[in-house]
Amino acid sequence: QVQLVESGGGLVQAGGSLRLSCAASERITNSYHTGWFRQSPGREREFVAALTAIGARTYYADSVKDRFAISRDNDKNTVYLLMNSLKPEDTAVYYCAAMKSGNVYYSQDYDYWGQGTQVTVSS
């Protein structure tokens, strides 16, 4: 059972930056596809970014493209989400997830989830 623990959330002003971290309990970073999703009250969980196991290909939602960057540190078994130029509409609980195979855009394809970290962007 892979365990994922997110950290790095908090309160930031619009235009600011945050870096989220997702620490895994075992070596997953080049064995599992990893993704970040977010959910705000009254809305469904939505895809934010993903990083493939092999080749480290990246995928982003249109709403965050050119502002967010997903990366990983294989030695630390950690996946990061660097968020720049934050907007109030980025406010949500952010979750990291991992899977062996599937469609990186689909939350239902992911096998393991973290507990989430709150990001609040003030205007």
PDB file of C-alpha atoms in Angstrom:
ATOM      1  CA  GLN A   1       0.000   0.000   0.000  1.00  0.00           C
ATOM      2  CA  VAL A   2       1.576   3.227  -1.160  1.00  0.00           C
ATOM      3  CA  GLN A   3       1.087   6.165   1.158  1.00  0.00           C
ATOM      4  CA  LEU A   4       1.217   9.734  -0.112  1.00  0.00           C
ATOM      5  CA  VAL A   5       1.551  12.791   2.108  1.00  0.00           C
ATOM      6  CA  GLU A   6       1.083  16.298   0.738  1.00  0.00           C
ATOM      7  CA  SER A   7       2.492  19.444   2.278  1.00  0.00           C
ATOM      8  CA  GLY A   8       3.190  23.028   1.358  1.00  0.00           C
ATOM      9  CA  GLY A   9      -0.296  24.455   1.183  1.00  0.00           C
ATOM     10  CA  GLY A  10      -1.263  27.730   2.818  1.00  0.00           C
ATOM     11  CA  LEU A  11      -2.593  31.223   2.339  1.00  0.00           C
ATOM     12  CA  VAL A  12      -1.051  33.395  -0.364  1.00  0.00           C
ATOM     13  CA  GLN A  13      -1.980  36.620  -2.091  1.00  0.00           C
ATOM     14  CA  ALA A  14      -2.956  36.668  -5.739  1.00  0.00           C
ATOM     15  CA  GLY A  15       0.130  36.711  -7.920  1.00  0.00           C
ATOM     16  CA  GLY A  16       2.157  34.808  -5.366  1.00  0.00           C
ATOM     17  CA  SER A  17       3.693  31.341  -5.495  1.00  0.00           C
ATOM     18  CA  LEU A  18       3.585  28.101  -3.534  1.00  0.00           C
ATOM     19  CA  ARG A  19       5.313  24.763  -3.937  1.00  0.00           C
ATOM     20  CA  LEU A  20       3.416  21.668  -2.934  1.00  0.00           C
ATOM     21  CA  SER A  21       5.217  18.460  -2.086  1.00  0.00           C
ATOM     22  CA  CYS A  22       3.967  14.881  -2.198  1.00  0.00           C
ATOM     23  CA  ALA A  23       6.145  12.419  -0.308  1.00  0.00           C
ATOM     24  CA  ALA A  24       5.678   8.728  -1.057  1.00  0.00           C
ATOM     25  CA  SER A  25       6.218   5.880   1.385  1.00  0.00           C
ATOM     26  CA  GLU A  26       8.167   3.908  -1.187  1.00  0.00           C
ATOM     27  CA  ARG A  27       9.966   4.378  -4.454  1.00  0.00           C
ATOM     28  CA  ILE A  28       7.210   5.377  -6.852  1.00  0.00           C
ATOM     29  CA  THR A  29       8.579   8.303  -8.721  1.00  0.00           C
ATOM     30  CA  ASN A  30       9.785   6.385 -11.761  1.00  0.00           C
ATOM     31  CA  SER A  31       7.408   3.425 -11.389  1.00  0.00           C
ATOM     32  CA  TYR A  32       4.050   5.165 -11.118  1.00  0.00           C
ATOM     33  CA  HIS A  33       2.370   7.921 -13.025  1.00  0.00           C
ATOM     34  CA  THR A  34       1.733  10.730 -10.554  1.00  0.00           C
ATOM     35  CA  GLY A  35      -0.822  13.469 -10.703  1.00  0.00           C
ATOM     36  CA  TRP A  36      -2.182  16.489  -8.877  1.00  0.00           C
ATOM     37  CA  PHE A  37      -5.886  17.160  -8.613  1.00  0.00           C
ATOM     38  CA  ARG A  38      -7.849  19.828  -6.781  1.00  0.00           C
ATOM     39  CA  GLN A  39     -11.311  20.227  -5.382  1.00  0.00           C
ATOM     40  CA  SER A  40     -13.121  23.306  -4.151  1.00  0.00           C
ATOM     41  CA  PRO A  41     -16.473  23.356  -2.289  1.00  0.00           C
ATOM     42  CA  GLY A  42     -19.408  22.424  -4.470  1.00  0.00           C
ATOM     43  CA  ARG A  43     -17.221  21.345  -7.375  1.00  0.00           C
ATOM     44  CA  GLU A  44     -15.954  18.014  -8.610  1.00  0.00           C
ATOM     45  CA  ARG A  45     -12.351  17.025  -8.253  1.00  0.00           C
ATOM     46  CA  GLU A  46     -10.463  18.283 -11.283  1.00  0.00           C
ATOM     47  CA  PHE A  47      -7.215  17.384 -12.959  1.00  0.00           C
ATOM     48  CA  VAL A  48      -4.343  19.827 -12.530  1.00  0.00           C
ATOM     49  CA  ALA A  49      -1.120  18.188 -13.699  1.00  0.00           C
ATOM     50  CA  ALA A  50       0.508  14.794 -14.229  1.00  0.00           C
ATOM     51  CA  LEU A  51       3.939  13.295 -14.726  1.00  0.00           C
ATOM     52  CA  THR A  52       4.460   9.933 -16.381  1.00  0.00           C
ATOM     53  CA  ALA A  53       6.634   7.213 -14.887  1.00  0.00           C
ATOM     54  CA  ILE A  54       8.742   6.604 -17.966  1.00  0.00           C
ATOM     55  CA  GLY A  55       9.996   9.555 -19.886  1.00  0.00           C
ATOM     56  CA  ALA A  56       8.706  12.054 -17.336  1.00  0.00           C
ATOM     57  CA  ARG A  57       6.203  13.522 -19.759  1.00  0.00           C
ATOM     58  CA  THR A  58       4.090  16.299 -18.276  1.00  0.00           C
ATOM     59  CA  TYR A  59       0.447  17.138 -18.753  1.00  0.00           C
ATOM     60  CA  TYR A  60      -1.448  20.196 -17.531  1.00  0.00           C
ATOM     61  CA  ALA A  61      -4.975  21.482 -17.357  1.00  0.00           C
ATOM     62  CA  ASP A  62      -5.480  24.481 -19.608  1.00  0.00           C
ATOM     63  CA  SER A  63      -6.306  26.617 -16.591  1.00  0.00           C
ATOM     64  CA  VAL A  64      -2.835  26.144 -15.085  1.00  0.00           C
ATOM     65  CA  LYS A  65      -0.661  25.725 -18.144  1.00  0.00           C
ATOM     66  CA  ASP A  66       2.309  28.126 -18.152  1.00  0.00           C
ATOM     67  CA  ARG A  67       1.756  28.886 -14.447  1.00  0.00           C
ATOM     68  CA  PHE A  68       2.210  25.514 -12.736  1.00  0.00           C
ATOM     69  CA  ALA A  69       5.028  22.986 -13.079  1.00  0.00           C
ATOM     70  CA  ILE A  70       5.096  19.365 -11.938  1.00  0.00           C
ATOM     71  CA  SER A  71       8.414  17.701 -11.200  1.00  0.00           C
ATOM     72  CA  ARG A  72       9.910  14.906  -9.144  1.00  0.00           C
ATOM     73  CA  ASP A  73      12.960  14.016  -7.117  1.00  0.00           C
ATOM     74  CA  ASN A  74      13.585  10.285  -7.478  1.00  0.00           C
ATOM     75  CA  ASP A  75      16.071  10.198  -4.604  1.00  0.00           C
ATOM     76  CA  LYS A  76      13.525  11.715  -2.216  1.00  0.00           C
ATOM     77  CA  ASN A  77      10.494   9.808  -3.597  1.00  0.00           C
ATOM     78  CA  THR A  78       8.782  13.172  -3.831  1.00  0.00           C
ATOM     79  CA  VAL A  79       6.671  14.859  -6.468  1.00  0.00           C
ATOM     80  CA  TYR A  80       6.307  18.630  -6.518  1.00  0.00           C
ATOM     81  CA  LEU A  81       3.836  21.117  -7.880  1.00  0.00           C
ATOM     82  CA  LEU A  82       5.239  24.607  -8.263  1.00  0.00           C
ATOM     83  CA  MET A  83       2.423  27.108  -8.578  1.00  0.00           C
ATOM     84  CA  ASN A  84       3.170  30.617  -9.836  1.00  0.00           C
ATOM     85  CA  SER A  85       0.948  33.611 -10.581  1.00  0.00           C
ATOM     86  CA  LEU A  86      -1.722  32.221  -8.319  1.00  0.00           C
ATOM     87  CA  LYS A  87      -5.288  33.389  -8.738  1.00  0.00           C
ATOM     88  CA  PRO A  88      -8.239  33.325  -6.329  1.00  0.00           C
ATOM     89  CA  GLU A  89      -9.839  30.645  -8.525  1.00  0.00           C
ATOM     90  CA  ASP A  90      -6.896  28.353  -7.715  1.00  0.00           C
ATOM     91  CA  THR A  91      -8.221  28.110  -4.157  1.00  0.00           C
ATOM     92  CA  ALA A  92      -8.921  24.442  -3.419  1.00  0.00           C
ATOM     93  CA  VAL A  93      -7.743  21.357  -1.595  1.00  0.00           C
ATOM     94  CA  TYR A  94      -4.927  19.877  -3.649  1.00  0.00           C
ATOM     95  CA  TYR A  95      -4.413  16.131  -3.776  1.00  0.00           C
ATOM     96  CA  CYS A  96      -1.588  14.066  -5.172  1.00  0.00           C
ATOM     97  CA  ALA A  97      -2.231  10.632  -6.584  1.00  0.00           C
ATOM     98  CA  ALA A  98      -0.377   7.709  -8.122  1.00  0.00           C
ATOM     99  CA  MET A  99      -1.201   4.869 -10.471  1.00  0.00           C
ATOM    100  CA  LYS A 100       0.530   2.088 -12.363  1.00  0.00           C
ATOM    101  CA  SER A 101      -1.417   2.588 -15.556  1.00  0.00           C
ATOM    102  CA  GLY A 102      -4.408   4.431 -16.928  1.00  0.00           C
ATOM    103  CA  ASN A 103      -5.420   7.784 -18.242  1.00  0.00           C
ATOM    104  CA  VAL A 104      -3.558  10.484 -16.310  1.00  0.00           C
ATOM    105  CA  TYR A 105      -6.501  12.887 -16.702  1.00  0.00           C
ATOM    106  CA  TYR A 106      -9.027  10.577 -14.998  1.00  0.00           C
ATOM    107  CA  SER A 107      -9.134  10.608 -11.206  1.00  0.00           C
ATOM    108  CA  GLN A 108     -10.876   7.212 -11.150  1.00  0.00           C
ATOM    109  CA  ASP A 109      -7.808   5.584 -12.723  1.00  0.00           C
ATOM    110  CA  TYR A 110      -5.534   6.488  -9.819  1.00  0.00           C
ATOM    111  CA  ASP A 111      -4.879   3.841  -7.170  1.00  0.00           C
ATOM    112  CA  TYR A 112      -3.431   5.876  -4.308  1.00  0.00           C
ATOM    113  CA  TRP A 113      -4.304   9.292  -2.911  1.00  0.00           C
ATOM    114  CA  GLY A 114      -2.941  11.656  -0.328  1.00  0.00           C
ATOM    115  CA  GLN A 115      -5.058  13.395   2.290  1.00  0.00           C
ATOM    116  CA  GLY A 116      -4.908  16.777   0.565  1.00  0.00           C
ATOM    117  CA  THR A 117      -3.476  20.177   1.407  1.00  0.00           C
ATOM    118  CA  GLN A 118      -5.433  23.431   1.416  1.00  0.00           C
ATOM    119  CA  VAL A 119      -4.382  26.263  -0.861  1.00  0.00           C
ATOM    120  CA  THR A 120      -6.119  29.604  -0.384  1.00  0.00           C
ATOM    121  CA  VAL A 121      -5.416  32.547  -2.672  1.00  0.00           C
ATOM    122  CA  SER A 122      -6.669  35.926  -1.493  1.00  0.00           C
ATOM    123  CA  SER A 123      -7.532  38.729  -3.886  1.00  0.00           C
TER     124      SER A 123
END
